[in-house]
Coordinates of N, CA and C in Angstrom, one line a residue:
W1 N 176.7 195.9 -94.0 CA 176.9 195.6 -95.4 C 177.5 196.8 -96.1
E2 N 177.1 198.0 -95.7 CA 177.7 199.2 -96.4 C 179.2 199.3 -96.1
D3 N 179.7 199.0 -94.9 CA 181.1 199.0 -94.7 C 181.8 198.0 -95.5
I4 N 181.3 196.8 -95.6 CA 181.9 195.7 -96.4 C 181.9 196.1 -97.9
K5 N 180.8 196.7 -98.3 CA 180.7 197.2 -99.7 C 181.7 198.2 -100.0
K6 N 181.9 199.2 -99.1 CA 182.9 200.3 -99.4 C 184.3 199.6 -99.5
Y7 N 184.6 198.7 -98.6 CA 185.9 198.1 -98.6 C 186.1 197.3 -99.9
A8 N 185.1 196.5 -100.3 CA 185.1 195.7 -101.5 C 185.3 196.6 -102.8
N9 N 184.7 197.7 -102.8 CA 184.8 198.7 -103.9 C 186.2 199.3 -104.0
K10 N 187.0 199.3 -102.9 CA 188.3 199.7 -102.9 C 189.3 198.6 -103.3
V11 N 189.1 197.4 -102.7 CA 190.0 196.3 -102.9 C 189.9 195.6 -104.2
I12 N 188.6 195.4 -104.7 CA 188.4 194.6 -105.9 C 189.1 195.3 -107.1
P13 N 189.1 196.6 -107.3 CA 189.8 197.1 -108.5 C 191.3 196.8 -108.4
V14 N 191.9 196.7 -107.3 CA 193.3 196.3 -107.1 C 193.5 194.9 -107.6
I15 N 192.6 194.0 -107.2 CA 192.7 192.6 -107.6 C 192.5 192.5 -109.1
R16 N 191.5 193.2 -109.6 CA 191.2 193.2 -111.0 C 192.4 193.7 -111.9
K17 N 193.3 194.5 -111.4 CA 194.5 194.9 -112.1 C 195.4 193.7 -112.4
E18 N 195.4 192.7 -111.5 CA 196.2 191.5 -111.6 C 195.5 190.5 -112.5
D19 N 194.2 190.4 -112.3 CA 193.4 189.4 -113.1 C 192.0 189.9 -113.3
P20 N 191.6 190.4 -114.5 CA 190.3 191.1 -114.7 C 189.2 190.1 -114.7
D21 N 189.4 188.8 -114.8 CA 188.3 187.9 -115.1 C 188.0 186.9 -113.9
K22 N 188.9 186.7 -113.0 CA 188.6 185.8 -111.9 C 187.4 186.1 -111.0
V23 N 186.8 185.1 -110.5 CA 185.7 185.3 -109.6 C 186.3 185.7 -108.3
I24 N 185.6 186.7 -107.7 CA 186.0 187.2 -106.3 C 184.8 186.9 -105.4
I25 N 185.1 186.3 -104.3 CA 184.1 186.0 -103.3 C 184.2 187.0 -102.2
V26 N 183.0 187.7 -101.9 CA 182.9 188.7 -100.9 C 182.1 188.3 -99.7
G27 N 182.6 188.6 -98.5 CA 181.9 188.2 -97.3 C 180.7 189.1 -97.1
T28 N 179.9 188.6 -96.2 CA 178.7 189.4 -95.8 C 178.6 189.5 -94.3
P29 N 177.8 190.5 -93.8 CA 177.8 190.7 -92.3 C 177.4 189.5 -91.5
V30 N 177.6 189.6 -90.2 CA 177.2 188.6 -89.2 C 177.8 187.2 -89.6
W31 N 179.1 187.1 -89.6 CA 179.8 185.9 -89.9 C 179.4 185.3 -91.3
S32 N 179.2 186.1 -92.2 CA 178.8 185.8 -93.6 C 177.5 185.0 -93.6
Q33 N 176.5 185.6 -92.9 CA 175.2 185.0 -92.9 C 174.1 186.0 -93.5
D34 N 174.4 187.3 -93.6 CA 173.4 188.2 -94.1 C 173.5 188.4 -95.7
V35 N 173.4 187.3 -96.4 CA 173.3 187.3 -97.8 C 172.1 188.0 -98.3
D36 N 171.0 188.0 -97.5 CA 169.8 188.6 -97.9 C 169.9 190.1 -97.9
I37 N 170.7 190.7 -97.0 CA 171.0 192.1 -97.0 C 171.9 192.5 -98.2
A38 N 172.9 191.7 -98.5 CA 173.7 192.0 -99.6 C 172.9 191.9 -100.9
A39 N 171.9 191.1 -101.0 CA 171.1 191.0 -102.2 C 170.2 192.2 -102.4
Q40 N 170.0 193.0 -101.4 CA 169.2 194.2 -101.5 C 170.0 195.3 -102.1
S41 N 171.3 195.2 -102.0 CA 172.2 196.2 -102.5 C 173.6 195.6 -103.0
P42 N 173.5 194.8 -104.0 CA 174.8 194.1 -104.4 C 175.8 195.0 -105.0
L43 N 177.0 194.6 -105.0 CA 178.1 195.3 -105.7 C 177.8 195.4 -107.2
D44 N 178.2 196.5 -107.8 CA 178.0 196.6 -109.3 C 179.4 196.3 -109.9
I45 N 179.8 195.1 -109.8 CA 181.1 194.6 -110.3 C 180.8 193.2 -110.9
P46 N 181.4 192.9 -112.1 CA 181.2 191.5 -112.6 C 182.0 190.5 -111.9
N47 N 181.6 189.2 -112.1 CA 182.3 188.1 -111.5 C 182.5 188.1 -110.0
I48 N 181.4 188.4 -109.3 CA 181.4 188.5 -107.9 C 180.5 187.4 -107.4
M49 N 180.9 186.7 -106.3 CA 180.0 185.9 -105.5 C 180.0 186.3 -104.1
Y50 N 179.0 185.9 -103.3 CA 178.9 186.3 -102.0 C 178.9 185.0 -101.1
T51 N 179.7 185.1 -100.0 CA 179.9 183.9 -99.2 C 178.8 183.8 -98.1
L52 N 178.5 182.6 -97.8 CA 177.6 182.2 -96.7 C 178.2 181.1 -95.9
H53 N 178.1 181.3 -94.6 CA 178.7 180.3 -93.6 C 177.5 179.7 -92.8
F54 N 177.5 178.4 -92.5 CA 176.5 177.8 -91.6 C 177.1 176.6 -90.9
Y55 N 176.5 176.4 -89.8 CA 176.8 175.2 -89.0 C 175.4 174.5 -88.8
A56 N 175.3 173.3 -89.3 CA 173.9 172.7 -89.4 C 173.1 172.7 -88.1
D57 N 173.8 172.5 -86.9 CA 173.1 172.3 -85.7 C 172.7 173.7 -85.1
T58 N 173.3 174.8 -85.5 CA 173.1 176.1 -85.0 C 172.2 176.9 -86.0
H59 N 172.5 176.8 -87.3 CA 171.9 177.7 -88.3 C 170.9 176.8 -89.1
R60 N 169.6 177.1 -88.8 CA 168.6 176.2 -89.4 C 167.7 177.0 -90.4
E61 N 166.4 176.7 -90.3 CA 165.5 177.3 -91.3 C 165.6 178.8 -91.5
P62 N 165.8 179.6 -90.4 CA 165.8 181.1 -90.6 C 167.0 181.5 -91.6
L63 N 168.2 180.8 -91.4 CA 169.3 181.1 -92.3 C 169.0 180.6 -93.7
R64 N 168.4 179.4 -93.8 CA 168.1 178.9 -95.1 C 167.1 179.8 -95.8
D65 N 166.2 180.4 -95.1 CA 165.3 181.4 -95.6 C 166.0 182.6 -96.2
K66 N 167.0 183.1 -95.4 CA 167.8 184.2 -95.9 C 168.5 183.9 -97.2
M67 N 169.0 182.7 -97.3 CA 169.7 182.3 -98.5 C 168.7 182.2 -99.7
K68 N 167.5 181.6 -99.4 CA 166.5 181.5 -100.4 C 166.1 182.9 -101.0
A69 N 166.0 183.8 -100.1 CA 165.7 185.2 -100.5 C 166.8 185.8 -101.3
A70 N 168.0 185.6 -101.0 CA 169.1 186.1 -101.8 C 169.2 185.4 -103.1
I71 N 168.9 184.1 -103.2 CA 168.9 183.4 -104.5 C 167.8 184.0 -105.3
A72 N 166.6 184.2 -104.7 CA 165.5 184.7 -105.5 C 165.8 186.1 -106.1
A73 N 166.6 186.8 -105.3 CA 167.0 188.2 -105.8 C 168.1 188.1 -106.8
G74 N 168.6 186.9 -107.1 CA 169.7 186.7 -108.1 C 171.1 186.8 -107.6
L75 N 171.3 186.8 -106.3 CA 172.6 186.9 -105.7 C 173.4 185.6 -105.9
P76 N 174.6 185.6 -106.5 CA 175.4 184.3 -106.6 C 176.1 184.0 -105.3
I77 N 175.8 182.8 -104.8 CA 176.3 182.5 -103.4 C 177.3 181.3 -103.6
F78 N 178.3 181.3 -102.7 CA 179.3 180.2 -102.5 C 179.4 180.0 -101.0
V79 N 179.1 178.8 -100.5 CA 179.3 178.5 -99.1 C 180.7 178.2 -98.9
T80 N 181.5 179.1 -98.3 CA 182.9 178.9 -98.1 C 183.2 178.3 -96.7
E81 N 182.2 178.0 -95.9 CA 182.5 177.4 -94.7 C 181.1 176.8 -94.2
F82 N 181.2 175.5 -93.8 CA 180.0 174.9 -93.1 C 180.5 173.7 -92.3
G83 N 179.7 173.4 -91.3 CA 180.0 172.3 -90.5 C 178.7 171.5 -90.2
L84 N 178.8 170.3 -89.8 CA 177.7 169.4 -89.5 C 177.2 169.5 -88.1
C85 N 177.9 170.2 -87.3 CA 177.6 170.3 -85.8 C 177.2 171.8 -85.5
D86 N 177.4 172.2 -84.2 CA 177.1 173.5 -83.9 C 178.2 174.5 -84.2
A87 N 178.0 175.8 -84.1 CA 178.9 176.8 -84.5 C 180.2 176.8 -83.8
S88 N 180.3 176.1 -82.6 CA 181.6 176.1 -81.9 C 182.5 175.1 -82.5
G89 N 182.0 174.3 -83.4 CA 182.9 173.2 -84.0 C 182.7 171.9 -83.3
S90 N 182.0 171.9 -82.2 CA 181.8 170.7 -81.4 C 180.4 170.3 -81.3
G91 N 180.0 169.5 -80.3 CA 178.7 169.0 -80.2 C 178.4 167.9 -81.2
P92 N 177.2 167.3 -81.1 CA 176.9 166.2 -82.0 C 176.7 166.6 -83.4
I93 N 176.9 165.7 -84.3 CA 176.5 165.9 -85.8 C 175.0 166.0 -85.8
N94 N 174.5 166.9 -86.6 CA 173.1 167.0 -86.8 C 172.8 166.6 -88.2
E95 N 172.6 165.3 -88.4 CA 172.4 164.7 -89.7 C 171.2 165.2 -90.4
E96 N 170.1 165.4 -89.7 CA 168.9 165.9 -90.3 C 169.1 167.3 -90.9
Q97 N 169.6 168.2 -90.1 CA 169.8 169.6 -90.6 C 170.9 169.6 -91.7
T98 N 171.9 168.8 -91.5 CA 172.9 168.7 -92.6 C 172.3 168.3 -93.9
N99 N 171.5 167.3 -93.9 CA 170.8 166.8 -95.1 C 169.9 167.9 -95.7
L100 N 169.2 168.7 -94.9 CA 168.4 169.8 -95.4 C 169.2 170.8 -96.1
W101 N 170.4 171.2 -95.4 CA 171.3 172.2 -96.0 C 171.8 171.7 -97.4
L102 N 172.4 170.5 -97.4 CA 173.1 170.0 -98.6 C 172.1 169.8 -99.7
K103 N 170.9 169.3 -99.4 CA 169.8 169.2 -100.4 C 169.5 170.6 -101.0
L104 N 169.3 171.6 -100.2 CA 169.1 172.9 -100.7 C 170.2 173.5 -101.5
L105 N 171.4 173.3 -101.1 CA 172.6 173.8 -101.8 C 172.6 173.1 -103.2
N106 N 172.5 171.8 -103.2 CA 172.5 171.0 -104.5 C 171.4 171.4 -105.4
E107 N 170.2 171.6 -104.9 CA 169.1 172.0 -105.7 C 169.3 173.3 -106.4
N108 N 170.1 174.2 -105.7 CA 170.3 175.5 -106.3 C 171.7 175.7 -106.9
H109 N 172.4 174.6 -107.1 CA 173.7 174.5 -107.7 C 174.7 175.5 -107.0
I110 N 174.7 175.4 -105.7 CA 175.6 176.3 -104.9 C 176.8 175.4 -104.5
S111 N 178.0 175.9 -104.8 CA 179.2 175.2 -104.4 C 179.4 175.4 -102.9
Y112 N 180.1 174.4 -102.2 CA 180.3 174.5 -100.8 C 181.6 173.9 -100.4
V113 N 182.2 174.4 -99.3 CA 183.4 173.9 -98.8 C 183.2 173.6 -97.3
M114 N 183.5 172.4 -96.8 CA 183.3 172.1 -95.4 C 184.5 172.6 -94.6
W115 N 184.2 173.0 -93.4 CA 185.2 173.3 -92.4 C 185.3 172.1 -91.5
N116 N 186.3 171.5 -91.2 CA 187.7 171.9 -91.3 C 188.5 170.6 -91.6
L117 N 189.4 170.8 -92.5 CA 190.3 169.7 -92.9 C 191.5 169.6 -91.9
S118 N 191.2 169.0 -90.8 CA 192.2 168.9 -89.8 C 191.9 167.6 -89.0
N119 N 192.9 167.3 -88.1 CA 192.7 166.2 -87.2 C 192.4 166.7 -85.7
K120 N 192.0 167.9 -85.6 CA 191.7 168.4 -84.3 C 190.6 167.6 -83.6
D121 N 190.7 167.5 -82.3 CA 189.8 166.6 -81.6 C 188.5 167.4 -81.3
E122 N 187.7 167.7 -82.4 CA 186.4 168.3 -82.3 C 185.5 167.8 -83.4
T123 N 184.3 167.9 -83.3 CA 183.3 167.3 -84.2 C 183.5 167.8 -85.7
S124 N 183.8 169.0 -85.9 CA 183.9 169.6 -87.2 C 185.1 169.1 -88.0
A125 N 186.1 168.5 -87.4 CA 187.3 168.0 -88.1 C 186.9 166.9 -89.1
F126 N 187.5 166.9 -90.2 CA 187.3 165.9 -91.2 C 188.1 164.6 -90.9
L127 N 189.2 164.8 -90.3 CA 190.1 163.6 -90.0 C 190.0 163.2 -88.5
A128 N 190.2 162.0 -88.2 CA 190.2 161.5 -86.9 C 191.4 162.1 -86.1
P129 N 191.3 162.3 -84.8 CA 192.4 162.9 -84.1 C 193.7 162.1 -84.1
T130 N 193.5 160.8 -84.4 CA 194.7 159.9 -84.4 C 195.4 159.9 -85.8
C131 N 194.8 160.5 -86.7 CA 195.4 160.5 -88.1 C 196.6 161.5 -88.2
T132 N 197.7 161.0 -88.6 CA 198.9 161.9 -88.8 C 199.3 162.0 -90.2
K133 N 198.5 161.4 -91.1 CA 198.8 161.5 -92.6 C 198.4 162.9 -93.1
E134 N 199.1 163.3 -94.2 CA 198.8 164.5 -94.9 C 198.0 164.3 -96.2
F135 N 198.0 163.0 -96.6 CA 197.3 162.7 -97.8 C 197.0 161.2 -97.8
D136 N 196.4 160.7 -98.9 CA 196.1 159.2 -99.0 C 195.4 158.7 -97.8
W137 N 194.3 159.4 -97.5 CA 193.5 159.0 -96.3 C 192.7 157.7 -96.6
K138 N 192.6 156.9 -95.6 CA 191.7 155.7 -95.7 C 190.5 155.9 -94.8
E139 N 189.5 155.0 -94.9 CA 188.3 155.2 -94.0 C 188.7 155.3 -92.6
E140 N 189.6 154.6 -92.1 CA 190.0 154.7 -90.6 C 190.6 156.0 -90.2
D141 N 191.0 156.8 -91.2 CA 191.7 158.1 -90.9 C 190.6 159.2 -90.8
L142 N 189.4 158.9 -91.2 CA 188.3 159.9 -91.1 C 187.6 159.9 -89.8
S143 N 187.2 161.1 -89.4 CA 186.3 161.3 -88.2 C 184.9 160.9 -88.6
A144 N 184.0 160.9 -87.7 CA 182.6 160.7 -88.0 C 182.1 161.7 -89.0
C145 N 182.5 162.9 -88.9 CA 182.1 164.0 -89.8 C 182.7 163.7 -91.2
G146 N 183.9 163.3 -91.3 CA 184.6 163.0 -92.5 C 183.9 161.8 -93.2
K147 N 183.5 160.8 -92.4 CA 182.9 159.6 -93.0 C 181.5 160.0 -93.6
M148 N 180.8 160.9 -92.8 CA 179.4 161.3 -93.3 C 179.6 162.1 -94.6
I149 N 180.5 163.0 -94.7 CA 180.7 163.8 -95.9 C 181.2 162.9 -97.1
K150 N 182.1 162.0 -96.8 CA 182.6 161.1 -97.8 C 181.4 160.3 -98.4
T151 N 180.6 159.8 -97.5 CA 179.4 159.0 -98.0 C 178.5 159.9 -98.8
Y152 N 178.2 161.1 -98.3 CA 177.3 162.0 -99.0 C 177.9 162.3 -100.4
M153 N 179.2 162.6 -100.5 CA 179.8 163.0 -101.7 C 180.0 161.9 -102.7
T154 N 179.9 160.6 -102.3 CA 180.1 159.5 -103.2 C 178.8 158.8 -103.5
K155 N 177.7 159.4 -103.2 CA 176.3 158.8 -103.5 C 176.1 158.8 -105.0

């Protein structure tokens, strides 16, 4: 975290010269999972959020506990990458763990972005491998993951 913090303290002032008010999202160690460590020594810069990444079938309660500790310490978090499967991007969808994650994120008003908006032949892809469209997707263009997220987002 100290290395990331030193880098952020050098880079963020350069960004702020271009736009002093925009939110900047800063990564955390261990593939953006150590938000609890960042919470112990956050950057002293306004309009900063800290990123968290998870894959529901790999990262379970221990990572949710890290996030809860960071939230309790007042760290603003944005999940800039998550998947419904394991961290390889493949394997089965873990609906139970996905629901636990999304419930926790929503309860804490944490924004999130799913990985990955592609038609790659892997579980984490939002689009079916047969989809060649770039927009105007229909139900049949979505993968199992895409269908689950669409259902979740339209409840």
